[in-house]
CSV table of C-alpha atoms in Angstrom, one decimal:
chain,number,residue,atom,x,y,z
A,1,MET,CA,12.1,-65.7,10.5
A,2,ASP,CA,11.4,-62.0,9.6
A,3,ILE,CA,9.8,-61.0,6.4
A,4,LYS,CA,9.8,-57.4,5.3
A,5,LEU,CA,7.3,-56.4,2.6
A,6,GLN,CA,7.4,-53.1,0.8
A,7,VAL,CA,4.6,-51.6,-1.3
A,8,TRP,CA,5.6,-49.3,-4.1
A,9,TYR,CA,3.3,-46.8,-5.9
A,10,TYR,CA,3.9,-45.1,-9.2
A,11,GLU,CA,4.5,-41.3,-9.3
A,12,PRO,CA,4.8,-39.8,-12.8
A,13,THR,CA,7.5,-37.3,-13.3
A,14,ALA,CA,7.5,-34.2,-15.4
A,15,ASP,CA,9.4,-35.7,-18.3
A,16,LYS,CA,6.9,-38.6,-18.5
A,17,CYS,CA,3.8,-36.4,-18.6
A,18,ASN,CA,2.3,-36.0,-22.1
A,19,CYS,CA,2.1,-32.2,-21.6
A,20,ARG,CA,1.9,-30.1,-24.8
A,21,ARG,CA,2.2,-26.7,-23.0
A,22,SER,CA,5.0,-24.7,-24.7
A,23,ASN,CA,5.7,-22.4,-21.7
A,24,SER,CA,8.1,-24.1,-19.3
A,25,VAL,CA,6.5,-22.6,-16.2
A,26,ALA,CA,3.0,-23.6,-17.3
A,27,ARG,CA,4.2,-27.1,-18.1
A,28,GLU,CA,5.8,-27.5,-14.7
A,29,PHE,CA,2.6,-26.4,-13.0
A,30,HIS,CA,0.6,-28.9,-15.1
A,31,CYS,CA,3.0,-31.8,-14.5
A,32,GLN,CA,3.1,-31.0,-10.7
A,33,HIS,CA,-0.7,-31.1,-10.7
A,34,ILE,CA,-0.7,-34.5,-12.4
A,35,ARG,CA,1.8,-35.8,-9.8
A,36,ASN,CA,-0.4,-34.6,-6.9
A,37,ARG,CA,-3.4,-36.3,-8.4
A,38,CYS,CA,-1.7,-39.6,-9.1
A,39,ILE,CA,-0.2,-40.1,-5.6
A,40,SER,CA,-2.2,-42.8,-3.8
A,41,VAL,CA,-4.9,-41.6,-1.4
A,42,ALA,CA,-3.4,-43.8,1.3
A,43,SER,CA,0.2,-45.0,1.7
A,44,PHE,CA,0.7,-48.2,3.6
A,45,SER,CA,3.9,-49.4,5.3
A,46,PHE,CA,3.8,-52.7,7.2
A,47,ALA,CA,6.0,-55.5,8.3
A,48,GLN,CA,5.3,-59.1,9.0
A,49,THR,CA,7.2,-60.8,11.8
A,50,ILE,CA,7.0,-64.6,11.8
A,51,GLY,CA,8.1,-66.4,14.9
A,52,PRO,CA,7.2,-69.3,17.1
A,53,ASN,CA,3.8,-69.9,18.7
A,54,SER,CA,1.9,-67.8,16.2
A,55,MET,CA,0.0,-70.0,13.7
A,56,THR,CA,0.2,-73.3,11.8
A,57,MET,CA,1.2,-73.1,8.2
A,58,GLY,CA,1.1,-76.6,7.1
A,59,ASP,CA,4.2,-78.4,8.3
A,60,SER,CA,5.8,-75.1,9.2
A,61,GLU,CA,6.5,-73.9,12.7
A,62,PRO,CA,3.9,-71.7,14.3
A,63,THR,CA,4.5,-68.0,13.6
A,64,ASN,CA,3.5,-64.7,15.0
A,65,VAL,CA,2.2,-62.2,12.5
A,66,GLU,CA,2.3,-58.5,13.5
A,67,LEU,CA,0.7,-56.1,11.0
A,68,ARG,CA,1.4,-52.4,11.4
A,69,TYR,CA,0.1,-49.8,9.0
A,70,LYS,CA,-0.5,-46.1,8.8
A,71,ILE,CA,-3.1,-44.4,6.7
A,72,GLN,CA,-2.0,-40.9,5.6
A,73,PRO,CA,-4.8,-39.1,3.7
A,74,ARG,CA,-3.7,-37.1,0.7
A,75,LYS,CA,-3.5,-33.3,1.5
A,76,SER,CA,-5.7,-30.9,-0.4
A,77,ASP,CA,-4.1,-28.6,-3.0
A,78,THR,CA,-4.5,-25.7,-0.6
A,79,GLU,CA,-2.8,-27.5,2.3
A,80,GLN,CA,0.1,-28.6,0.0
A,81,ALA,CA,0.4,-25.0,-1.3
A,82,LEU,CA,0.4,-23.6,2.2
A,83,ALA,CA,3.1,-26.2,3.2
A,84,GLY,CA,5.2,-24.8,0.4
A,85,ASN,CA,5.8,-28.2,-1.1
A,86,ASP,CA,5.2,-27.4,-4.7
A,87,PHE,CA,4.5,-23.7,-5.1
A,88,ASP,CA,6.6,-20.7,-4.3
A,89,PRO,CA,4.9,-17.5,-5.6
A,90,PHE,CA,8.0,-15.4,-4.9
A,91,ALA,CA,10.3,-17.6,-6.9
A,92,LEU,CA,7.9,-17.9,-9.8
A,93,ARG,CA,7.1,-14.2,-9.9
A,94,ASP,CA,8.0,-12.8,-13.3
A,95,ASN,CA,8.9,-9.1,-13.3
A,96,GLU,CA,10.6,-7.7,-16.3
A,97,HIS,CA,12.0,-4.8,-14.3
A,98,PRO,CA,12.0,-5.7,-10.6
A,99,THR,CA,12.9,-3.1,-8.0
A,100,THR,CA,15.4,-3.7,-5.2
A,101,ASP,CA,14.7,-3.2,-1.5
A,102,GLY,CA,16.4,0.2,-1.6
A,103,GLU,CA,14.4,1.4,-4.6
A,104,THR,CA,11.1,0.2,-3.0
A,105,LEU,CA,12.0,2.1,0.2
A,106,THR,CA,12.7,5.2,-1.8
A,107,HIS,CA,9.2,5.0,-3.4
A,108,LEU,CA,7.6,4.3,0.0
A,109,LEU,CA,9.2,7.4,1.6
A,110,LYS,CA,8.1,9.6,-1.3
A,111,ALA,CA,4.6,8.3,-1.1
A,112,SER,CA,4.3,9.0,2.6
A,113,LEU,CA,6.3,12.2,2.7
A,114,GLY,CA,3.8,14.2,0.6
A,115,THR,CA,2.5,17.7,1.1
A,116,GLY,CA,0.4,16.5,4.0
A,117,ILE,CA,3.5,16.7,6.2
A,118,LEU,CA,3.4,20.5,6.0
A,119,GLY,CA,0.1,20.4,8.0
A,120,MET,CA,1.7,18.5,11.0
A,121,PRO,CA,2.4,21.7,13.1
A,122,VAL,CA,-1.3,22.7,13.0
A,123,ALA,CA,-2.2,19.1,13.8
A,124,PHE,CA,-0.1,19.5,17.0
A,125,MET,CA,-1.9,22.7,17.7
A,126,TYR,CA,-5.1,20.8,17.7
A,127,SER,CA,-3.8,17.9,19.9
A,128,GLY,CA,-1.4,19.7,22.2
A,129,ILE,CA,2.4,19.4,22.1
A,130,VAL,CA,2.7,16.4,24.4
A,131,MET,CA,-0.4,14.5,23.2
A,132,GLY,CA,0.7,15.1,19.6
A,133,ILE,CA,3.8,12.9,20.1
A,134,PHE,CA,1.9,9.9,21.4
A,135,ALA,CA,-1.1,10.5,19.0
A,136,THR,CA,1.4,10.5,16.0
A,137,ILE,CA,2.9,7.3,17.1
A,138,PHE,CA,-0.5,5.7,17.5
A,139,THR,CA,-1.7,6.9,14.1
A,140,ALA,CA,1.5,5.7,12.4
A,141,PHE,CA,1.1,2.3,14.1
A,142,ILE,CA,-2.5,2.0,12.9
A,143,CYS,CA,-1.7,3.0,9.3
A,144,THR,CA,1.4,0.8,9.1
A,145,HIS,CA,-0.4,-2.1,10.6
A,146,CYS,CA,-3.3,-1.9,8.1
A,147,SER,CA,-0.7,-1.9,5.2
A,148,TYR,CA,1.1,-4.8,6.9
A,149,ILE,CA,-1.9,-7.0,7.2
A,150,LEU,CA,-3.0,-6.2,3.6
A,151,VAL,CA,0.3,-7.5,2.3
A,152,LYS,CA,0.3,-10.4,4.8
A,153,CYS,CA,-3.1,-11.5,3.6
A,154,GLY,CA,-2.0,-11.1,0.1
A,155,HIS,CA,0.9,-13.5,0.7
A,156,LYS,CA,-1.5,-16.1,2.2
A,157,LEU,CA,-3.9,-15.7,-0.8
A,158,TYR,CA,-1.0,-16.2,-3.2
A,159,TYR,CA,-0.7,-19.8,-2.0
A,160,ARG,CA,-4.5,-20.4,-1.8
A,161,THR,CA,-5.1,-19.1,-5.3
A,162,ARG,CA,-1.7,-20.2,-6.7
A,163,ARG,CA,-1.0,-16.7,-8.1
A,164,THR,CA,2.3,-14.8,-7.9
A,165,LYS,CA,1.0,-11.3,-7.4
A,166,MET,CA,-2.2,-9.5,-6.8
A,167,THR,CA,-3.5,-5.9,-6.5
A,168,PHE,CA,-5.4,-4.5,-3.6
A,169,ALA,CA,-8.7,-5.1,-5.3
A,170,GLU,CA,-7.7,-8.6,-6.4
A,171,ILE,CA,-6.8,-9.4,-2.8
A,172,ALA,CA,-10.2,-8.3,-1.6
A,173,GLU,CA,-11.9,-10.3,-4.3
A,174,SER,CA,-10.0,-13.4,-3.6
A,175,ALA,CA,-10.5,-13.1,0.1
A,176,PHE,CA,-14.3,-12.9,-0.3
A,177,GLN,CA,-14.3,-15.7,-2.9
A,178,LYS,CA,-12.3,-18.1,-0.6
A,179,GLY,CA,-14.1,-17.0,2.5
A,180,PRO,CA,-17.3,-18.3,4.1
A,181,LYS,CA,-20.3,-18.8,1.9
A,182,TRP,CA,-22.2,-15.7,3.2
A,183,CYS,CA,-19.6,-13.3,1.9
A,184,ARG,CA,-18.7,-14.9,-1.5
A,185,GLY,CA,-21.4,-13.0,-3.3
A,186,PHE,CA,-19.8,-9.7,-2.3
A,187,ALA,CA,-16.5,-10.4,-4.0
A,188,PRO,CA,-17.3,-8.3,-7.2
A,189,VAL,CA,-18.7,-5.5,-5.1
A,190,ALA,CA,-15.5,-5.4,-3.0
A,191,LYS,CA,-13.3,-5.3,-6.0
A,192,PHE,CA,-15.2,-2.6,-7.8
A,193,SER,CA,-15.4,-0.5,-4.6
A,194,ILE,CA,-11.7,-0.6,-4.1
A,195,LEU,CA,-10.9,0.1,-7.7
A,196,PHE,CA,-13.3,3.0,-7.9
A,197,GLY,CA,-12.1,4.5,-4.6
A,198,LEU,CA,-8.4,4.2,-5.5
A,199,PHE,CA,-8.9,5.7,-8.9
A,200,LEU,CA,-11.0,8.6,-7.7
A,201,THR,CA,-8.6,9.4,-4.9
A,202,TYR,CA,-5.3,9.2,-6.7
A,203,PHE,CA,-6.6,10.8,-10.0
A,204,GLY,CA,-7.9,13.7,-7.9
A,205,THR,CA,-4.6,13.8,-6.1
A,206,CYS,CA,-2.8,14.2,-9.5
A,207,SER,CA,-5.0,17.2,-10.2
A,208,VAL,CA,-4.4,18.7,-6.8
A,209,TYR,CA,-0.6,18.2,-7.2
A,210,THR,CA,-0.8,20.2,-10.4
A,211,VAL,CA,-2.6,23.0,-8.6
A,212,ILE,CA,-0.1,23.0,-5.8
A,213,VAL,CA,2.9,23.3,-8.1
A,214,ALA,CA,1.3,26.1,-10.1
A,215,SER,CA,0.2,28.0,-7.0
A,216,ASN,CA,3.6,28.0,-5.5
A,217,PHE,CA,5.2,29.4,-8.7
A,218,GLU,CA,2.3,31.8,-9.0
A,219,GLN,CA,3.1,33.3,-5.6
A,220,LEU,CA,6.8,33.7,-6.4
A,221,ILE,CA,6.2,35.2,-9.9
A,222,ASN,CA,3.6,37.7,-8.4
A,223,TYR,CA,6.1,38.7,-5.7
A,224,TRP,CA,9.1,39.2,-7.9
A,225,THR,CA,7.6,40.7,-11.0
A,226,GLY,CA,4.6,42.6,-9.5
A,227,THR,CA,2.5,41.1,-12.3
A,228,VAL,CA,-0.6,39.1,-11.6
A,229,ILE,CA,-0.4,35.9,-13.7
A,230,SER,CA,-3.3,33.6,-14.3
A,231,LEU,CA,-3.1,30.4,-12.2
A,232,ARG,CA,-4.9,28.5,-15.0
A,233,LEU,CA,-2.2,29.6,-17.5
A,234,LEU,CA,0.5,28.2,-15.2
A,235,ILE,CA,-1.5,24.9,-14.9
A,236,CYS,CA,-1.7,24.6,-18.7
A,237,ALA,CA,2.1,25.2,-18.9
A,238,LEU,CA,2.7,22.2,-16.7
A,239,LEU,CA,1.0,19.8,-19.2
A,240,VAL,CA,4.1,18.9,-21.2
A,241,PRO,CA,6.4,18.4,-18.1
A,242,LEU,CA,3.7,16.2,-16.5
A,243,ILE,CA,3.3,14.1,-19.6
A,244,LEU,CA,7.0,13.5,-19.8
A,245,ILE,CA,7.2,12.3,-16.2
A,246,ALA,CA,4.1,10.1,-16.8
A,247,TRP,CA,5.9,8.5,-19.7
A,248,VAL,CA,8.5,6.9,-17.3
A,249,PRO,CA,7.7,3.2,-18.2
A,250,ASN,CA,7.8,1.5,-14.8
A,251,LEU,CA,8.6,1.8,-11.1
A,252,LYS,CA,12.2,0.6,-11.7
A,253,TYR,CA,13.0,3.6,-13.8
A,254,LEU,CA,10.8,5.9,-11.6
A,255,ALA,CA,13.0,5.1,-8.6
A,256,PRO,CA,15.7,7.8,-9.5
A,257,VAL,CA,12.8,10.3,-9.9
A,258,SER,CA,11.5,9.5,-6.4
A,259,MET,CA,15.1,9.8,-5.1
A,260,VAL,CA,15.3,13.3,-6.6
A,261,ALA,CA,11.9,14.1,-5.1
A,262,ASN,CA,13.2,12.9,-1.7
A,263,ILE,CA,16.2,15.1,-2.0
A,264,PHE,CA,14.1,18.2,-2.9
A,265,MET,CA,11.7,17.5,-0.1
A,266,GLY,CA,14.6,16.9,2.3
A,267,LEU,CA,16.2,20.2,1.4
A,268,GLY,CA,12.9,22.0,1.7
A,269,LEU,CA,12.2,20.5,5.1
A,270,GLY,CA,15.8,21.2,6.2
A,271,ILE,CA,15.4,24.9,5.5
A,272,THR,CA,12.1,24.8,7.3
A,273,PHE,CA,13.6,23.2,10.3
A,274,TRP,CA,16.3,25.9,10.3
A,275,TYR,CA,13.6,28.5,10.6
A,276,LEU,CA,11.8,26.6,13.3
A,277,VAL,CA,14.7,26.2,15.7
A,278,GLN,CA,15.4,29.9,15.7
A,279,ASP,CA,14.4,31.6,19.1
A,280,LEU,CA,12.4,28.7,20.4
A,281,PRO,CA,10.1,29.5,23.3
A,282,SER,CA,9.8,27.3,26.4
A,283,VAL,CA,7.6,24.2,26.1
A,284,GLU,CA,5.6,25.4,29.1
A,285,THR,CA,4.2,28.2,26.9
A,286,ARG,CA,2.3,25.7,24.8
A,287,GLU,CA,-0.7,23.6,25.6
A,288,PHE,CA,0.2,20.0,26.5
A,289,VAL,CA,-3.2,18.3,25.7
A,290,SER,CA,-6.3,19.6,23.9
A,291,TRP,CA,-9.1,17.0,24.0
A,292,SER,CA,-11.7,19.1,22.3
A,293,THR,CA,-9.9,19.4,19.0
A,294,LEU,CA,-8.1,16.0,19.1
A,295,PRO,CA,-10.4,14.6,16.3
A,296,GLN,CA,-9.0,17.3,13.9
A,297,PHE,CA,-5.5,16.0,14.7
A,298,PHE,CA,-6.4,12.5,13.6
A,299,SER,CA,-8.2,13.7,10.4
A,300,ILE,CA,-5.0,15.6,9.4
A,301,THR,CA,-2.5,13.0,10.4
A,302,ILE,CA,-4.2,9.9,9.0
A,303,PHE,CA,-4.6,11.4,5.5
A,304,ALA,CA,-1.1,12.8,5.6
A,305,MET,CA,0.5,9.4,6.4
A,306,GLU,CA,-1.9,7.1,4.4
A,307,ALA,CA,-0.3,5.4,1.4
A,308,ILE,CA,-2.4,2.3,1.1
A,309,GLY,CA,-2.8,2.7,-2.7
A,310,VAL,CA,0.9,2.3,-3.5
A,311,VAL,CA,1.6,-0.6,-1.1
A,312,MET,CA,0.6,-3.5,-3.3
A,313,PRO,CA,2.1,-1.9,-6.5
A,314,LEU,CA,5.4,-1.6,-4.7
A,315,GLU,CA,5.2,-5.1,-3.3
A,316,ASN,CA,4.2,-6.6,-6.7
A,317,ASN,CA,7.3,-5.0,-8.4
A,318,MET,CA,9.9,-6.1,-5.8
A,319,LYS,CA,12.7,-8.5,-6.6
A,320,THR,CA,12.4,-9.9,-3.1
A,321,PRO,CA,8.8,-9.3,-1.9
A,322,GLN,CA,9.5,-11.3,1.3
A,323,SER,CA,11.6,-8.3,2.5
A,324,PHE,CA,8.6,-6.0,2.4
A,325,LEU,CA,7.3,-7.3,5.7
A,326,GLY,CA,9.0,-8.1,9.0
A,327,ILE,CA,10.3,-6.0,11.9
A,328,CYS,CA,13.2,-4.7,9.9
A,329,GLY,CA,11.4,-5.0,6.5
A,330,VAL,CA,11.0,-2.2,4.0
A,331,LEU,CA,7.6,-1.2,5.3
A,332,SER,CA,8.7,-0.9,8.9
A,333,GLN,CA,11.9,1.0,8.0
A,334,GLY,CA,10.1,3.5,5.8
A,335,MET,CA,7.2,4.2,8.2
A,336,SER,CA,9.6,4.5,11.2
A,337,GLY,CA,11.5,7.2,9.4
A,338,VAL,CA,8.3,8.9,8.3
A,339,THR,CA,6.9,8.9,11.8
A,340,LEU,CA,10.0,10.5,13.2
A,341,ILE,CA,10.0,13.3,10.7
A,342,TYR,CA,6.3,13.9,11.2
A,343,MET,CA,6.7,14.2,14.9
A,344,LEU,CA,9.7,16.4,14.7
A,345,LEU,CA,8.2,18.9,12.3
A,346,GLY,CA,4.9,19.0,14.2
A,347,PHE,CA,6.6,19.5,17.5
A,348,LEU,CA,9.0,22.2,16.4
A,349,GLY,CA,6.4,24.0,14.2
A,350,TYR,CA,3.8,24.3,17.0
A,351,LEU,CA,6.5,25.1,19.6
A,352,HIS,CA,7.8,28.0,17.4
A,353,TYR,CA,4.5,29.6,16.2
A,354,GLY,CA,2.0,28.5,18.8
A,355,ASN,CA,-1.6,29.5,18.0
A,356,ALA,CA,-0.4,31.5,15.0
A,357,THR,CA,0.4,28.2,13.2
A,358,GLU,CA,-1.0,28.1,9.6
A,359,GLN,CA,-2.6,25.2,7.8
A,360,SER,CA,0.6,24.8,5.9
A,361,ILE,CA,3.8,25.6,7.8
A,362,THR,CA,5.3,27.2,4.6
A,363,LEU,CA,2.7,30.0,5.0
A,364,ASN,CA,4.4,31.0,8.3
A,365,LEU,CA,7.7,31.5,6.6
A,366,PRO,CA,8.7,35.1,5.6
A,367,ILE,CA,8.1,35.3,1.9
A,368,GLU,CA,10.5,38.3,1.5
A,369,GLN,CA,13.5,36.1,2.5
A,370,TRP,CA,15.2,34.0,-0.2
A,371,PRO,CA,15.5,30.8,2.0
A,372,ALA,CA,11.7,30.8,2.4
A,373,GLN,CA,11.3,31.3,-1.3
A,374,ALA,CA,13.7,28.4,-1.9
A,375,VAL,CA,11.4,26.2,0.3
A,376,LYS,CA,8.5,26.9,-2.0
A,377,VAL,CA,10.6,26.0,-5.1
A,378,LEU,CA,12.0,22.9,-3.6
A,379,ILE,CA,8.7,21.6,-2.4
A,380,SER,CA,7.1,22.4,-5.7
A,381,LEU,CA,9.7,20.4,-7.5
A,382,ALA,CA,9.3,17.5,-5.0
A,383,VAL,CA,5.6,17.5,-5.6
A,384,TYR,CA,6.2,17.5,-9.4
A,385,CYS,CA,8.5,14.5,-9.1
A,386,THR,CA,6.0,12.7,-6.9
A,387,PHE,CA,3.3,13.1,-9.6
A,388,GLY,CA,4.7,10.0,-11.5
A,389,LEU,CA,4.3,7.7,-8.4
A,390,GLN,CA,0.7,8.9,-7.7
A,391,PHE,CA,-0.2,8.6,-11.4
A,392,PHE,CA,1.1,5.0,-11.5
A,393,VAL,CA,-1.7,3.9,-9.3
A,394,CYS,CA,-4.3,5.3,-11.6
A,395,LEU,CA,-2.6,4.0,-14.7
A,396,GLU,CA,-2.3,0.5,-13.3
A,397,ILE,CA,-6.1,0.4,-12.5
A,398,VAL,CA,-7.1,1.5,-16.0
A,399,TRP,CA,-4.5,-0.5,-17.9
A,400,ASP,CA,-5.4,-3.7,-16.1
A,401,GLY,CA,-8.9,-3.3,-17.2
A,402,ILE,CA,-8.2,-2.8,-20.9
A,403,LYS,CA,-4.9,-4.5,-21.7
A,404,GLU,CA,-6.6,-7.8,-22.6
A,405,LYS,CA,-8.4,-6.0,-25.4
A,406,CYS,CA,-5.2,-4.2,-26.7
A,407,THR,CA,-3.3,-7.1,-28.3
A,408,LYS,CA,-2.2,-5.0,-31.3
A,409,ARG,CA,0.6,-2.5,-30.4
A,410,PRO,CA,0.0,-2.6,-26.6
A,411,LEU,CA,3.0,-0.3,-26.0
A,412,VAL,CA,1.6,2.5,-28.2
A,413,VAL,CA,-1.9,2.1,-26.6
A,414,ASN,CA,-0.3,2.3,-23.2
A,415,TYR,CA,1.5,5.6,-23.9
A,416,VAL,CA,-1.5,7.1,-25.5
A,417,LEU,CA,-3.5,6.2,-22.4
A,418,ARG,CA,-0.9,7.9,-20.2
A,419,THR,CA,-1.1,11.0,-22.3
A,420,VAL,CA,-4.9,11.1,-22.2
A,421,MET,CA,-5.1,10.6,-18.5
A,422,VAL,CA,-2.5,13.3,-17.7
A,423,THR,CA,-4.3,15.7,-20.0
A,424,ALA,CA,-7.6,14.9,-18.3
A,425,ALA,CA,-6.0,15.6,-14.9
A,426,VAL,CA,-4.7,18.9,-16.1
A,427,VAL,CA,-8.1,19.8,-17.6
A,428,LEU,CA,-9.8,19.1,-14.3
A,429,ALA,CA,-7.3,21.3,-12.5
A,430,VAL,CA,-7.8,24.1,-15.0
A,431,ALA,CA,-11.6,23.8,-14.8
A,432,VAL,CA,-11.6,23.7,-10.9
A,433,PRO,CA,-8.4,25.3,-9.5
A,434,THR,CA,-10.0,25.1,-6.0
A,435,ILE,CA,-10.3,21.3,-6.2
A,436,GLY,CA,-8.1,20.8,-3.1
A,437,PRO,CA,-10.9,21.0,-0.5
A,438,PHE,CA,-13.2,18.8,-2.6
A,439,MET,CA,-10.4,16.2,-2.8
A,440,GLY,CA,-10.0,16.5,1.0
A,441,LEU,CA,-13.6,15.4,1.3
A,442,ILE,CA,-13.1,12.5,-1.2
A,443,GLY,CA,-9.9,11.5,0.6
A,444,ALA,CA,-11.5,11.6,4.0
A,445,PHE,CA,-14.2,9.2,2.7
A,446,CYS,CA,-12.0,6.9,0.6
A,447,PHE,CA,-8.8,6.7,2.7
A,448,SER,CA,-10.7,6.0,5.9
A,449,ILE,CA,-12.5,3.1,4.2
A,450,LEU,CA,-9.7,1.8,1.9
A,451,GLY,CA,-6.9,2.5,4.3
A,452,LEU,CA,-8.4,1.4,7.6
A,453,ILE,CA,-11.6,-0.5,7.3
A,454,PHE,CA,-11.1,-2.7,4.2
A,455,PRO,CA,-7.7,-4.2,5.3
A,456,VAL,CA,-9.0,-5.4,8.6
A,457,VAL,CA,-12.2,-6.8,7.0
A,458,ILE,CA,-10.0,-8.7,4.6
A,459,GLU,CA,-8.0,-10.1,7.5
A,460,LEU,CA,-11.1,-11.2,9.3
A,461,ILE,CA,-12.3,-13.1,6.2
A,462,VAL,CA,-8.9,-14.7,5.6
A,463,HIS,CA,-8.8,-16.0,9.2
A,464,TRP,CA,-12.4,-16.9,9.4
A,465,GLU,CA,-11.8,-20.7,9.1
A,466,THR,CA,-8.5,-20.8,10.9
A,467,GLY,CA,-9.6,-18.8,13.9
A,468,PHE,CA,-8.8,-15.3,15.3
A,469,GLY,CA,-6.1,-16.4,17.8
A,470,LYS,CA,-6.1,-16.7,21.5
A,471,TYR,CA,-9.0,-14.9,23.2
A,472,ASN,CA,-10.0,-13.8,19.6
A,473,TRP,CA,-7.5,-11.0,19.8
A,474,ILE,CA,-7.5,-10.5,16.0
A,475,LEU,CA,-11.2,-9.9,16.2
A,476,TRP,CA,-11.1,-7.4,19.0
A,477,LYS,CA,-8.1,-5.6,17.5
A,478,ASN,CA,-9.8,-5.2,14.2
A,479,ILE,CA,-13.0,-3.9,15.9
A,480,VAL,CA,-10.9,-1.1,17.4
A,481,ILE,CA,-9.4,-0.3,14.1
A,482,ILE,CA,-12.8,-0.2,12.4
A,483,LEU,CA,-14.0,2.3,15.1
A,484,CYS,CA,-10.9,4.4,14.3
A,485,GLY,CA,-11.8,4.3,10.6
A,486,ILE,CA,-15.4,5.4,11.3
A,487,GLY,CA,-14.1,8.2,13.4
A,488,ALA,CA,-11.6,9.3,10.7
A,489,LEU,CA,-14.5,9.2,8.2
A,490,ILE,CA,-16.8,11.4,10.2
A,491,PHE,CA,-14.3,14.0,11.5
A,492,GLY,CA,-12.3,14.0,8.3
A,493,SER,CA,-15.4,14.7,6.3
A,494,LEU,CA,-16.4,17.5,8.7
A,495,ALA,CA,-13.0,19.1,8.4
A,496,ALA,CA,-13.1,18.9,4.6
A,497,ILE,CA,-16.6,20.5,4.5
A,498,LYS,CA,-15.3,23.3,6.7
A,499,ASP,CA,-12.4,23.9,4.2
A,500,ILE,CA,-14.8,23.9,1.3
A,501,LEU,CA,-17.0,26.6,3.0
A,502,ALA,CA,-13.9,28.6,3.8
A,503,THR,CA,-12.6,28.4,0.2
A,504,TYR,CA,-15.8,29.9,-1.2
A,505,SER,CA,-16.3,32.5,1.5
A,506,PRO,CA,-15.2,36.1,0.7
A,507,PRO,CA,-11.4,36.5,1.0
A,508,GLU,CA,-10.2,38.6,3.9
A,509,THR,CA,-6.7,39.2,2.7
A,510,SER,CA,-5.0,39.9,-0.6
A,511,ILE,CA,-1.5,39.1,-2.0
A,512,THR,CA,1.1,41.8,-1.3
A,513,LEU,CA,3.2,42.5,-4.4
A,514,LYS,CA,6.7,43.6,-4.4
A,515,ASN,CA,7.2,47.2,-5.7
């Protein structure tokens, strides 16, 4: 005779939980938590088989009793979250104005295709025309990989902390808090360092962009009118237009502005390419490899491509954040296109002008020709349209720090904050119009640490308990990247100091005015 015995345990459901939370999402979280706690620590399943020759039960026939059971320990909250059983940060993410994959790609292209691309020809002059191709691919791979692992670690920490989105600084803080004991005390330091570095770099970038736009229009006005106009006056004139673009409420509505900026930059680069392909010399006339000045190449290229500050804001505002990663993800698509354009401009620029290549390729274009003047106008407009995206990083840092205290009329406070911050950036540009070289020094220091060193340190801490893969390949890979970051820090700082000294040395040339 076979006897099957089942053991039942009680599992409360959401509708039976005495939860008083008004918000549906919060109530679901609480009820799910109750369900997890009430599940039995061990679940038993067993069967008894009674047959002849087993045991004597009174007058009954002997029976065989076979007891089978399995003890299944209850998983921890972290293990359950990682298994995806009860928490999906992407489905639960609440964005009022989420961006599509295409809009995110547009923002990423604009963030990476900044004014730094105009220095790629001189970077190829430092590396050699053949070495420049491979070095550009290597640099792009390092920068993209660091952005990739930052987002990847963020996704893992979403499950561990049960949060739906995090900033760069919050990812670092959570990684240190959830990491080994020796690093948990450094969590506040890591968060503050990232916030301070990002704000300093991007706020300074906003001031530099103001100077770039004003300087380009100053050159054109001086050439066409023969009148010397004050650069500071032009910077002040940009205050109202910059405030207006800073008032764009979010990245969703800023996407068309970035698209317009991409169009302006594309047209400007298109005209520049048209100049570069005219009367090209033979490749053999250019140096193939230049080892002595190769560090200058990396210092230019890394800081031209680096966009670590906008990566997490873009991911946090996506409708489908899973699409940001992957071989064909938004990040890979954007950086692949950026790398191709960087290589093409650097190759053709150095091939055309050789050792006469200027720090910005637009300085090699003939100012007396209207297409070259159109390049200056188009790039100036592209930089102006990019101001909103760079400013968004600064705004997010400051607003996240004060929004909990601004419960009354937060929208008004937000727009007042935008106006004050833009005004401060313009005042800084007016006070120090030669801020560019100083920001180069700050960028060399911040981007090398924030863009290269911090992401790999975060990855090491996140994988500390789970291991670094076969042969510890993650550890060795990150050591190489850290060494690259240290090199970028040293050589980038030296190049920036050289630019500062050149800026304040006596000028050798003067502007030629049109009669």
